[in-house]
Structure formats: C-alpha cells, structure tokens
Short mmCIF file of C-alpha atoms and ligand atoms in Angstrom, two decimals:
data_model
loop_
_atom_site.label_atom_id
_atom_site.label_comp_id
_atom_site.label_asym_id
_atom_site.label_seq_id
_atom_site.Cartn_x
_atom_site.Cartn_y
_atom_site.Cartn_z
CA UNK U 1 30.47 -102.44 -46.78
CA UNK U 2 27.45 -102.73 -49.03
CA UNK U 3 27.27 -102.35 -52.79
CA UNK U 4 27.41 -104.81 -55.62
CA UNK U 5 29.42 -107.98 -54.97
CA UNK U 6 32.66 -108.00 -56.96
CA UNK U 7 32.81 -110.40 -59.88
CA UNK U 8 34.11 -113.81 -59.13
CA UNK U 9 37.12 -115.20 -60.95
CA UNK U 10 37.40 -118.99 -61.26
CA UNK U 11 40.74 -120.54 -62.20
CA UNK U 12 40.37 -124.02 -63.61
CA UNK U 13 43.71 -125.77 -63.86
CA UNK U 14 45.14 -129.27 -64.20
CA UNK U 15 47.15 -131.26 -66.72
CA UNK U 16 46.58 -131.17 -70.45
CA UNK U 17 44.18 -133.95 -71.50
CA UNK U 18 42.35 -134.06 -68.18
CA UNK U 19 39.17 -132.72 -69.75
CA UNK U 20 39.21 -129.11 -68.46
CA UNK U 21 37.88 -127.80 -71.76
CA UNK U 22 35.00 -130.29 -71.97
CA UNK U 23 34.02 -129.73 -68.34
CA UNK U 24 34.08 -125.95 -68.78
CA UNK U 25 31.96 -126.00 -71.90
CA UNK U 26 29.36 -128.21 -70.18
CA UNK U 27 29.52 -126.03 -67.08
CA UNK U 28 28.84 -122.93 -69.18
CA UNK U 29 25.72 -124.59 -70.59
CA UNK U 30 24.48 -125.03 -67.04
CA UNK U 31 25.60 -121.60 -65.83
CA UNK U 32 25.41 -119.37 -68.91
CA UNK U 33 26.45 -116.21 -67.07
CA UNK U 34 29.99 -117.63 -66.75
CA UNK U 35 32.29 -116.02 -69.27
CA UNK U 36 35.45 -117.71 -70.51
CA UNK U 37 38.55 -115.57 -70.91
CA UNK U 38 40.11 -116.12 -74.35
CA UNK U 39 43.81 -116.83 -73.83
CA UNK U 40 46.71 -115.82 -76.05
CA UNK U 41 49.18 -118.40 -77.34
CA UNK U 42 52.07 -118.75 -79.75
CA UNK U 43 51.14 -122.30 -80.70
CA UNK U 44 49.80 -123.00 -84.18
CA UNK U 45 46.01 -123.17 -84.47
CA UNK U 46 44.66 -126.71 -84.67
CA UNK U 47 42.25 -127.51 -87.50
CA UNK U 48 38.96 -125.80 -86.76
CA UNK U 49 40.33 -123.39 -84.16
CA UNK U 50 39.43 -119.77 -84.80
CA UNK U 51 41.48 -116.65 -84.18
CA UNK U 52 40.01 -114.65 -81.31
CA UNK U 53 37.54 -117.41 -80.40
CA UNK U 54 39.59 -120.40 -79.29
CA UNK U 55 42.69 -118.31 -78.67
CA UNK U 56 44.30 -115.06 -79.69
CA UNK U 57 47.02 -116.64 -81.83
CA UNK U 58 50.08 -114.40 -81.64
CA UNK U 59 53.58 -114.54 -83.12
CA UNK U 60 56.35 -115.08 -80.61
CA UNK U 61 57.72 -111.53 -80.85
CA UNK U 62 54.30 -109.96 -80.43
CA UNK U 63 53.62 -112.17 -77.42
CA UNK U 64 56.93 -111.22 -75.77
CA UNK U 65 56.43 -107.52 -76.54
CA UNK U 66 53.00 -107.66 -74.91
CA UNK U 67 54.53 -109.41 -71.88
CA UNK U 68 57.04 -106.54 -71.63
CA UNK U 69 54.22 -104.02 -71.94
CA UNK U 70 52.56 -105.59 -68.87
CA UNK U 71 49.49 -106.73 -70.80
CA UNK U 72 49.36 -110.19 -69.23
CA UNK U 73 47.81 -111.11 -65.90
CA UNK U 74 49.78 -114.36 -66.06
CA UNK U 75 51.77 -116.19 -68.68
CA UNK U 76 53.78 -119.38 -68.92
CA UNK U 77 55.90 -121.42 -71.29
CA UNK U 78 54.24 -124.76 -71.83
CA UNK U 79 55.42 -127.57 -74.09
CA UNK U 80 57.48 -125.27 -76.32
CA UNK U 81 54.95 -122.44 -76.65
CA UNK U 82 53.80 -119.40 -74.68
CA UNK U 83 50.32 -119.12 -73.20
CA UNK U 84 48.86 -116.24 -71.26
CA UNK U 85 45.81 -114.41 -69.97
CA UNK U 86 45.43 -110.85 -71.20
CA UNK U 87 44.41 -108.39 -68.49
CA UNK U 88 41.95 -106.83 -70.93
CA UNK U 89 40.05 -110.14 -71.22
CA UNK U 90 39.50 -110.34 -67.49
CA UNK U 91 39.12 -106.65 -66.67
CA UNK U 92 36.29 -105.92 -69.08
CA UNK U 93 34.30 -108.86 -67.71
CA UNK U 94 34.91 -107.86 -64.12
CA UNK U 95 33.83 -104.32 -64.99
CA UNK U 96 30.59 -105.60 -66.49
CA UNK U 97 29.97 -107.74 -63.39
CA UNK U 98 30.29 -111.13 -65.09
CA UNK U 99 31.95 -114.09 -63.41
CA UNK U 100 35.04 -115.10 -65.37
CA UNK U 101 36.60 -118.53 -65.91
CA UNK U 102 40.28 -118.96 -66.74
CA UNK U 103 41.33 -122.31 -68.18
CA UNK U 104 45.09 -122.37 -67.62
CA UNK U 105 47.99 -124.65 -66.77
CA UNK U 106 49.56 -124.90 -63.34
CA UNK U 107 52.34 -122.27 -63.55
CA UNK U 108 49.80 -119.65 -64.61
CA UNK U 109 47.37 -120.75 -61.90
CA UNK U 110 50.10 -120.21 -59.31
CA UNK U 111 50.66 -116.67 -60.60
CA UNK U 112 46.94 -115.89 -60.29
CA UNK U 113 46.95 -117.34 -56.76
CA UNK U 114 49.61 -114.75 -55.89
CA UNK U 115 48.16 -111.76 -57.73
CA UNK U 116 44.43 -112.47 -57.14
CA UNK U 117 44.20 -114.50 -53.93
CA UNK U 118 40.44 -114.02 -53.96
CA UNK U 119 40.12 -116.03 -57.20
CA UNK U 120 38.63 -119.49 -56.69
CA UNK U 121 41.15 -122.15 -57.73
CA UNK U 122 39.92 -125.53 -58.92
CA UNK U 123 42.31 -128.31 -59.92
CA UNK U 124 40.92 -130.98 -62.25
CA UNK U 125 42.74 -134.28 -61.71
CA UNK U 126 42.63 -137.45 -63.78
CA UNK U 127 41.71 -140.70 -62.01
CA UNK U 128 45.10 -142.02 -63.24
CA UNK U 129 47.94 -140.89 -65.48
CA UNK U 130 47.02 -143.60 -67.98
CA UNK U 131 43.68 -141.91 -68.66
CA UNK U 132 45.49 -138.74 -69.79
CA UNK U 133 47.49 -140.71 -72.32
CA UNK U 134 44.32 -142.28 -73.68
CA UNK U 135 42.60 -138.89 -73.98
CA UNK U 136 45.55 -137.17 -75.62
CA UNK U 137 45.94 -140.05 -78.10
CA UNK U 138 42.20 -140.31 -78.65
CA UNK U 139 41.66 -136.64 -79.50
CA UNK U 140 44.24 -136.99 -82.27
CA UNK U 141 45.36 -133.35 -82.17
CA UNK U 142 48.97 -133.82 -81.06
CA UNK U 143 51.92 -135.71 -82.50
CA UNK U 144 53.35 -138.65 -80.52
CA UNK U 145 56.29 -136.41 -79.50
CA UNK U 146 53.96 -133.65 -78.31
CA UNK U 147 51.90 -136.20 -76.36
CA UNK U 148 55.03 -137.57 -74.69
CA UNK U 149 56.06 -134.02 -73.69
CA UNK U 150 52.60 -133.24 -72.35
CA UNK U 151 52.60 -136.43 -70.27
CA UNK U 152 55.97 -135.55 -68.73
CA UNK U 153 54.66 -132.13 -67.76
CA UNK U 154 51.43 -133.72 -66.51
CA UNK U 155 53.30 -135.78 -63.92
CA UNK U 156 54.80 -132.62 -62.48
CA UNK U 157 51.47 -130.81 -62.65
CA UNK U 158 49.75 -133.57 -60.72
CA UNK U 159 52.15 -133.09 -57.85
CA UNK U 160 50.82 -129.53 -57.53
CA UNK U 161 47.21 -130.58 -56.94
CA UNK U 162 47.23 -129.89 -53.19
CA UNK U 163 48.24 -126.27 -53.71
CA UNK U 164 44.76 -125.33 -54.94
CA UNK U 165 41.52 -124.66 -53.06
CA UNK U 166 39.48 -127.44 -54.65
CA UNK U 167 40.21 -130.68 -56.46
CA UNK U 168 37.77 -132.41 -58.75
CA UNK U 169 38.68 -135.86 -60.06
CA UNK U 170 37.40 -136.29 -63.61
CA UNK U 171 36.62 -139.96 -63.18
CA UNK U 172 33.14 -139.80 -64.67
CA UNK U 173 32.03 -136.76 -66.62
CA UNK U 174 28.53 -136.26 -65.17
CA UNK U 175 29.74 -136.73 -61.62
CA UNK U 176 32.75 -134.43 -62.04
CA UNK U 177 30.57 -131.82 -63.75
CA UNK U 178 28.09 -131.94 -60.87
CA UNK U 179 30.87 -131.44 -58.33
CA UNK U 180 32.36 -128.56 -60.30
CA UNK U 181 28.94 -126.96 -60.70
CA UNK U 182 28.36 -127.27 -56.95
CA UNK U 183 31.62 -125.44 -56.16
CA UNK U 184 30.93 -122.66 -58.67
CA UNK U 185 27.28 -122.15 -57.66
CA UNK U 186 28.18 -122.01 -54.00
CA UNK U 187 30.78 -119.28 -54.66
CA UNK U 188 28.42 -117.36 -56.92
CA UNK U 189 25.78 -117.30 -54.21
CA UNK U 190 28.18 -115.91 -51.59
CA UNK U 191 27.98 -112.16 -51.31
CA UNK U 192 31.08 -110.02 -51.27
P1 5GP J 1 46.45 -126.45 -75.58
O1 5GP J 1 47.68 -126.29 -76.42
O2 5GP J 1 46.08 -127.91 -75.39
O3 5GP J 1 45.28 -125.60 -76.07
O4 5GP J 1 46.80 -125.89 -74.11
C1 5GP J 1 47.91 -126.39 -73.42
C2 5GP J 1 47.81 -126.00 -71.96
O5 5GP J 1 47.88 -124.58 -71.82
C3 5GP J 1 46.49 -126.43 -71.32
O6 5GP J 1 46.79 -126.99 -70.04
C4 5GP J 1 45.74 -125.14 -71.21
O7 5GP J 1 44.82 -125.13 -70.11
C5 5GP J 1 46.87 -124.16 -70.96
N1 5GP J 1 46.49 -122.77 -71.24
C6 5GP J 1 45.57 -122.29 -72.12
N2 5GP J 1 45.49 -120.97 -72.04
C7 5GP J 1 46.36 -120.57 -71.08
C8 5GP J 1 46.70 -119.30 -70.51
O8 5GP J 1 46.19 -118.25 -70.86
N3 5GP J 1 47.64 -119.30 -69.54
C9 5GP J 1 48.24 -120.43 -69.10
N4 5GP J 1 49.15 -120.31 -68.12
N5 5GP J 1 47.93 -121.65 -69.60
C10 5GP J 1 47.00 -121.71 -70.57
#
C-alpha cells in the first residue's frame, strides 16, 4: 500500500533517575520534529514545574474518573501516585503526522507494547544501581523516603529490561545520546 507513512511512536522507559528526561530533551534538540506527549499525574508539582507543560497535574478523583472514561492509552500507579498517557496527547500528534515520544515507567510501557505493538520501545538502563541513587540524591527533588521507594521499584524495573526492543545503557551521556539518536533516526527513515 502506498500513502503517507504512519507516525512513529517511541516509548522511552527505564527506572526513575536513569536520565530518561535529560536524554529526551537532548534528543529533541537534535531531532526537533519529535514531539513529547505531556503525561498526566496525581503527584504534586515540583518547584518550577508548570501545569500543562511538565505534566497535566490532576487530582486523584479526576484522574480516576478519566481512567473510567477511557481517556488513557496507558496508566500506572508508581511510588504512591498515578501517572498516565492521555489518548488525546498521542492522537492529535499522530493525526498531524508528527513522531511522538512517550517517557513512561515500565508498567505503562508494557501496556503500550500490548496495545500498540508497532511502537518502538527503548529501555534506558543505568550502568549500575548505585548510579541511580547518586542521581536521585543529586537532583534534590525527592525526600530520602521517596528516593528509597524509587530505588526499590528501580530494581524490579531493571529486571524488565529484556522485554523491550532496544536497550541503551546511560553510562556516558554523549555516547548514550548518540546510540538513542541512531535508533530513532533509523526508525524515522523506514517507510511504512
Ligand atoms: P516523576 O515523578 O519523576 O516525574 O516520574 C516518575 C516516573 O513516572 C518516571 O519513571 C516517569 O518516566 C514515569 N511517568 C511519567 N509520565 C508517565 C506516564 O504518562 N505513564 C507512565 N506509566 N509513567 C509515567
């Protein structure tokens, strides 16, 4: 069949603190056509985070009502809060032909693998668990209790790494970025 190639969806997953966010923002500088889906969450905004930009910050009841209404493509409970991808965020970008990036944790990535098997799944792994602890402590955005919870989840998440199409070890930022860019560019240049 000919016609325009469908938009590509890239799922970037991996444990909290692995550097998904930094890699994605650098990647988007290199490939500006990539659009990032803005997730919804029930967690409190961190200082400097903006409503509708960093996340759609929702109350718990609103989040659950929107889950019931079928508005989410995927959603998961993570570290005491809900996170999810709104269908509207992805659909409008697919309709306009833009490639879309989802930055999500592992449970959500599994749901997308089921519902959108054509989406390209990329797992970002730390070189070692210790480096996650250093990053989470260094960014200073989470309490010691929250960091401990995130590290427990991270151990489980790391065990899931082989489930995904690609793995990129964030051992050195430039190198990892280059590898990620290579994967994304090669998929973008495939037709169909
Ligand atoms: P944070 O609270 O640090 O912003 O995010 C915590 C975790 O939730 C991170 O691993 C992040 O990638 C993930 N996350 C962010 N948005 C979504 C989403 O829409 N769905 C899912 N399943 N996870 C998300």
